[in-house]
PDB file of C-alpha atoms in Angstrom:
ATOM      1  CA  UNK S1087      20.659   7.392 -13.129  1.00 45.00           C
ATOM      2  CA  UNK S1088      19.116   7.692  -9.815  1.00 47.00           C
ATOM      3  CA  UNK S1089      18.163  11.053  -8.839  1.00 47.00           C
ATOM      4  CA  UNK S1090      17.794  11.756  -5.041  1.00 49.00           C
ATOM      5  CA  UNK S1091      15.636  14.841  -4.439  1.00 49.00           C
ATOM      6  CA  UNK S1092      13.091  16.399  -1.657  1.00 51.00           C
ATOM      7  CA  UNK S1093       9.231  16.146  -2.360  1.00 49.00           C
ATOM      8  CA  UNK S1094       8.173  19.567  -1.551  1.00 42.00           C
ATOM      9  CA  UNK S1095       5.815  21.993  -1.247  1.00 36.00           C
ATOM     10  CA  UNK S1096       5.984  25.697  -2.794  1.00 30.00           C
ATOM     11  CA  UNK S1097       7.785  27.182   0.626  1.00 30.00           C
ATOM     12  CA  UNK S1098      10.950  25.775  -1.018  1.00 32.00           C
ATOM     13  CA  UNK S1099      10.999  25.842  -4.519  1.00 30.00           C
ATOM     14  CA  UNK S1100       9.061  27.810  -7.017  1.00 24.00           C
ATOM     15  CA  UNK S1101       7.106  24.547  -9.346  1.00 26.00           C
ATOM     16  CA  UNK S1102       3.255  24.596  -9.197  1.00 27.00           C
ATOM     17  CA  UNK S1103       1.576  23.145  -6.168  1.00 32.00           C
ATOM     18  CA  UNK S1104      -1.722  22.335  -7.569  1.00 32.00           C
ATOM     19  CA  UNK S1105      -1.364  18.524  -6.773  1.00 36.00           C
ATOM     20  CA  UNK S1106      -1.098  19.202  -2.745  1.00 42.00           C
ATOM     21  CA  UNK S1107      -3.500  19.428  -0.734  1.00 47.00           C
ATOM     22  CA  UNK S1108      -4.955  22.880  -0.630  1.00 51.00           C
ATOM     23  CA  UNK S1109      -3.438  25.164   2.703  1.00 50.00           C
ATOM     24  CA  UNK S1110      -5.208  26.524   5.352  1.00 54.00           C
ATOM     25  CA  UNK S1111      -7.280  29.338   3.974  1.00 58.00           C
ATOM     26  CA  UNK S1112      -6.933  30.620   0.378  1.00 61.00           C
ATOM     27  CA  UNK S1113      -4.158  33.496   1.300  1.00 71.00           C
ATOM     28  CA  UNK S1114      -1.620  30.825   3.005  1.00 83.00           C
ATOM     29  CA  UNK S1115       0.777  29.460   1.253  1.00 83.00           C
ATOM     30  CA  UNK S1116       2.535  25.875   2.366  1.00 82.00           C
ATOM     31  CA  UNK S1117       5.042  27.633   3.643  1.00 88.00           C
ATOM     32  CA  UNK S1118       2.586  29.958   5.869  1.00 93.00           C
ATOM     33  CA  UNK S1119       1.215  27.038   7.078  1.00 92.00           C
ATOM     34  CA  UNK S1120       4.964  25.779   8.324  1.00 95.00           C
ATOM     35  CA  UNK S1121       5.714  28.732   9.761  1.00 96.00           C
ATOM     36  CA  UNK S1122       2.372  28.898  11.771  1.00 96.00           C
ATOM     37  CA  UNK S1123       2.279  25.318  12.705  1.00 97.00           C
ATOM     38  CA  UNK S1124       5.886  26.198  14.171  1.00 98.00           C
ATOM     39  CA  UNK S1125       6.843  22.612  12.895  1.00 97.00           C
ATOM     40  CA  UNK S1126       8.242  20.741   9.628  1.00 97.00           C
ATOM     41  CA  UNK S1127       6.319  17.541   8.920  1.00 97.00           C
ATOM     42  CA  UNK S1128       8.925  15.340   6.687  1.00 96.00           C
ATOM     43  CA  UNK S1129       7.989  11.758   5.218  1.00 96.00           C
ATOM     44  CA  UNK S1130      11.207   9.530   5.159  1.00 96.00           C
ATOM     45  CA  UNK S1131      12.528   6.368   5.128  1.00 95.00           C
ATOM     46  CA  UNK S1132      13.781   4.502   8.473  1.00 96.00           C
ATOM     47  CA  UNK S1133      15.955   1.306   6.087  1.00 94.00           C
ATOM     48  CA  UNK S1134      17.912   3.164   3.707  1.00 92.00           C
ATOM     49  CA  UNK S1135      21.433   3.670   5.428  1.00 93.00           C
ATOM     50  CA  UNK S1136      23.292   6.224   4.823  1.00 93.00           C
ATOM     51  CA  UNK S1137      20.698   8.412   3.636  1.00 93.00           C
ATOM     52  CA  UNK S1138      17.930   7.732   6.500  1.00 96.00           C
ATOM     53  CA  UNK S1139      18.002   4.852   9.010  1.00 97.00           C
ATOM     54  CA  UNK S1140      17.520   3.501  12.612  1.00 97.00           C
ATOM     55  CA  UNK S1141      20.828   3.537  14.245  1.00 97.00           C
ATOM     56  CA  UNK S1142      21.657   1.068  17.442  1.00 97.00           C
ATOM     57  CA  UNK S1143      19.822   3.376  19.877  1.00 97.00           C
ATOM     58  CA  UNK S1144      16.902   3.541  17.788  1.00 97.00           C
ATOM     59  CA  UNK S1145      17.322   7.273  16.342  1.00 97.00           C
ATOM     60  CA  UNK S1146      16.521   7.635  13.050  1.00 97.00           C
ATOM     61  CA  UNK S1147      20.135   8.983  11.435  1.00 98.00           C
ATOM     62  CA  UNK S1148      21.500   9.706   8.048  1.00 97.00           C
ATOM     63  CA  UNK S1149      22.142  12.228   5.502  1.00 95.00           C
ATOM     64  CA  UNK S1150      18.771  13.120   4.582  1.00 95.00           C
ATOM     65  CA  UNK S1151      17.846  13.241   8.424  1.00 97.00           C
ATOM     66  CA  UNK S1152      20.514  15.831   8.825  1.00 97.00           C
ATOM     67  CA  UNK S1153      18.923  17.491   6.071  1.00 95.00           C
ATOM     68  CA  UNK S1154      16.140  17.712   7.313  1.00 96.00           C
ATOM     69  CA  UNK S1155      17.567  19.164  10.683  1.00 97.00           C
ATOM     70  CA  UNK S1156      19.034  21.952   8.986  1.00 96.00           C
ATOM     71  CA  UNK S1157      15.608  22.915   6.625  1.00 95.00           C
ATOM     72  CA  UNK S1158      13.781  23.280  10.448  1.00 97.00           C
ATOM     73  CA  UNK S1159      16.738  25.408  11.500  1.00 97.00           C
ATOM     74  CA  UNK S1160      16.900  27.654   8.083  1.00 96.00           C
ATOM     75  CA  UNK S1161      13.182  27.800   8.072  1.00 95.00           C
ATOM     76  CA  UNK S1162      12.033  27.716  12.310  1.00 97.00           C
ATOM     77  CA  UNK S1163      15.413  28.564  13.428  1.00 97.00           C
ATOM     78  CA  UNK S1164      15.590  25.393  15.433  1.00 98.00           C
ATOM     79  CA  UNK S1165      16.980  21.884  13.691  1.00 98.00           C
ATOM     80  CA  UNK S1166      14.257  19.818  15.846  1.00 98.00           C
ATOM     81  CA  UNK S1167      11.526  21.700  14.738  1.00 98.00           C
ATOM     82  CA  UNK S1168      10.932  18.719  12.508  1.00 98.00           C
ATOM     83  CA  UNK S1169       8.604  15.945  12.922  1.00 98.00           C
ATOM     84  CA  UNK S1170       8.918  12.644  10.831  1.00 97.00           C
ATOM     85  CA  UNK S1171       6.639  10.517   9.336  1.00 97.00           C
ATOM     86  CA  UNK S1172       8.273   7.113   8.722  1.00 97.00           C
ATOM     87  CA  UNK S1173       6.924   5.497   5.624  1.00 95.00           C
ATOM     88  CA  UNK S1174       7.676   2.886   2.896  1.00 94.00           C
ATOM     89  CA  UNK S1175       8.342   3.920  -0.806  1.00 90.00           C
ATOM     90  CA  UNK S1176       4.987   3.519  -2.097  1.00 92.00           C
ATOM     91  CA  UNK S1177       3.469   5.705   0.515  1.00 93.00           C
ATOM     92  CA  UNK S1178       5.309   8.725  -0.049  1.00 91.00           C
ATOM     93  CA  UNK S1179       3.188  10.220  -3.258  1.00 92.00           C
ATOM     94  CA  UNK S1180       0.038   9.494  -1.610  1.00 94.00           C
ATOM     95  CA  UNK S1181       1.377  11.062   1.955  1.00 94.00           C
ATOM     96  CA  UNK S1182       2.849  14.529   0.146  1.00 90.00           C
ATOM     97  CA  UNK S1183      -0.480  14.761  -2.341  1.00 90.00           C
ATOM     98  CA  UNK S1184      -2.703  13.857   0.654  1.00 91.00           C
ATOM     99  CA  UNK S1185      -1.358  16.594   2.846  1.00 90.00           C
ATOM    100  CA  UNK S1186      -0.322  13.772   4.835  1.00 95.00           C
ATOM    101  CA  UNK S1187       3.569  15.768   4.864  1.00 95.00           C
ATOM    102  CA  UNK S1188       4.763  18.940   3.795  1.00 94.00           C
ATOM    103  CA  UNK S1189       7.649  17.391   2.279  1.00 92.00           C
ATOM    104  CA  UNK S1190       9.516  14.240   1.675  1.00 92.00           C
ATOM    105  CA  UNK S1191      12.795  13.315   1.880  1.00 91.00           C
ATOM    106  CA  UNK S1192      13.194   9.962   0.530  1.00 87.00           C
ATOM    107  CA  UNK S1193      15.387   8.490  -2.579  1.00 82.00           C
ATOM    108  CA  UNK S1194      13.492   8.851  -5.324  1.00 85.00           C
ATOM    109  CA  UNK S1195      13.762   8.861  -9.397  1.00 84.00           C
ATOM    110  CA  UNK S1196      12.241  11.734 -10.861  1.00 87.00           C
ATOM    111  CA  UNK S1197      10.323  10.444 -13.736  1.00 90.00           C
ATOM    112  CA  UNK S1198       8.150  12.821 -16.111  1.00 93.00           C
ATOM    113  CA  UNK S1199       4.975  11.154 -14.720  1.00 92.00           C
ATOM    114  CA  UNK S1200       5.764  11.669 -11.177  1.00 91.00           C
ATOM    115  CA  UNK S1201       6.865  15.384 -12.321  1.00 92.00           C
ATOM    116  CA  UNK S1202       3.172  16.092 -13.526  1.00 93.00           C
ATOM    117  CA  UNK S1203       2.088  15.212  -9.562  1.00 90.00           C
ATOM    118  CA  UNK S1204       4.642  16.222  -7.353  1.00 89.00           C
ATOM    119  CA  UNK S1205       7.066  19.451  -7.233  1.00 88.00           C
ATOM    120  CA  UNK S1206      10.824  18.219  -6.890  1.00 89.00           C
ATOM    121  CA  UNK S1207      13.436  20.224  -5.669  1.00 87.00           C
ATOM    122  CA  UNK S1208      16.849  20.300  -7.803  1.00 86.00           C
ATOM    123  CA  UNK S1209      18.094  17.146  -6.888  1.00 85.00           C
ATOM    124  CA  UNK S1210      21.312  16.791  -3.646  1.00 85.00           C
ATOM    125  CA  UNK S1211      22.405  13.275  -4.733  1.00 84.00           C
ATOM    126  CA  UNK S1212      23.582  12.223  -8.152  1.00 80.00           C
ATOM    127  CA  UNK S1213      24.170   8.814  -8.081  1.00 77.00           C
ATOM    128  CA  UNK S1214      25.397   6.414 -11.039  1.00 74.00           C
ATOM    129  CA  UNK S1215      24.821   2.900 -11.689  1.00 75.00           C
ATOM    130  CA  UNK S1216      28.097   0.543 -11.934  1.00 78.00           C
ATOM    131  CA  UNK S1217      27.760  -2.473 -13.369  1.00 80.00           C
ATOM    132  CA  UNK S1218      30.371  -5.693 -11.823  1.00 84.00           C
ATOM    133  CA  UNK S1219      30.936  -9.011 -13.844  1.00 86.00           C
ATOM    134  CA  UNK S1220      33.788 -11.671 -12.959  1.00 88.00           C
ATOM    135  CA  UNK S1221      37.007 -10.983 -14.519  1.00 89.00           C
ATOM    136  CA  UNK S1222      36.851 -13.968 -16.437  1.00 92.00           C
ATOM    137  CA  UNK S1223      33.290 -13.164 -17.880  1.00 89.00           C
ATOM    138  CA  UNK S1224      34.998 -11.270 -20.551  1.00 88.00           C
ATOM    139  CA  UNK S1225      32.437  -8.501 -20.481  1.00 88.00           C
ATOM    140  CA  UNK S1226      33.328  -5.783 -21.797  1.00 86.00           C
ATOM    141  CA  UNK S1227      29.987  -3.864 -22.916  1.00 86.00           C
ATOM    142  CA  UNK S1228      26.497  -3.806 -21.319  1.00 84.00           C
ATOM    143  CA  UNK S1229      25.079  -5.029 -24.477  1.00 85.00           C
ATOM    144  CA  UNK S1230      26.912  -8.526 -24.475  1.00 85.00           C
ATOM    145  CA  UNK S1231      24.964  -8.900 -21.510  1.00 82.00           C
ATOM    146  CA  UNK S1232      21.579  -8.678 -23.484  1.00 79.00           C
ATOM    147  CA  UNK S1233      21.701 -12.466 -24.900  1.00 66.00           C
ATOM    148  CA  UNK S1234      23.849 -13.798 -21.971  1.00 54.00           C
TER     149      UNK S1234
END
């Protein structure tokens, strides 16, 4: 199952933050650092409709970009207090351990590995995986599919 959660910092949840970069000065915390900046920096993606994607006018759109609106607002108290950072799946680790980002909001799986590295937020997206055969496949059961 595909888990889709934000790649934070400490200013949103509470997991350790010793795999980001280190803040400012020794006293500020990510989320000090936000909130002085006066700006959210947010890695995403720009190809994965509907969660993040460039629409016919060439805004970037989507769930997760409205998302990301509404952290600026409930953390700057303005929605386009955000700036993104448009990136492809394998740069998102290196971006949010690099202090590249603050955060990312991009699909991703949560796997114990990448737990060790990053701190996740709970995940907002639950998604399933659905497997389709031919009606006259006879499939019944994932595991006749093993030696098919």
């Amino acid at each position: 199952m595909k888990r889709f959660t934000i790649l934070m910092g400490a200013f949103v949840c509470s997991l350790a933050t010793a795999s980001f970069a280190p803040p400012a000065s020794a006293q500020d915390s990510q989320l000090d650092v936000v909130l002085k900046r006066d700006k959210l920096i947010l890695g995403t993606y720009s190809t994965s409709p509907p969660l993040a994607y460039v629409d016919d006018n060439g805004n970037l759109v989507g769930f997760e970009i409205d998302l990301a609106h509404q952290l600026a607002k409930d953390l700057l108290g303005d929605p386009n207090k955000v700036e993104f950072v448009v990136m492809q799946s394998d740069g998102r680790f290196p971006a949010a351990l690099s202090g590249k980002i603050d955060a990312g909001m991009c699909s991703t799986t949560i796997t114990p590995d990448r737990a060790i590295r990053i701190a996740f937020t709970y995940p907002y997206i639950d998604s399933g995986n659905v497997l389709l055969a031919r009606k006259d496949a006879n499939v019944t059961k994932v595991g006749q599919l093993i030696d098919a």
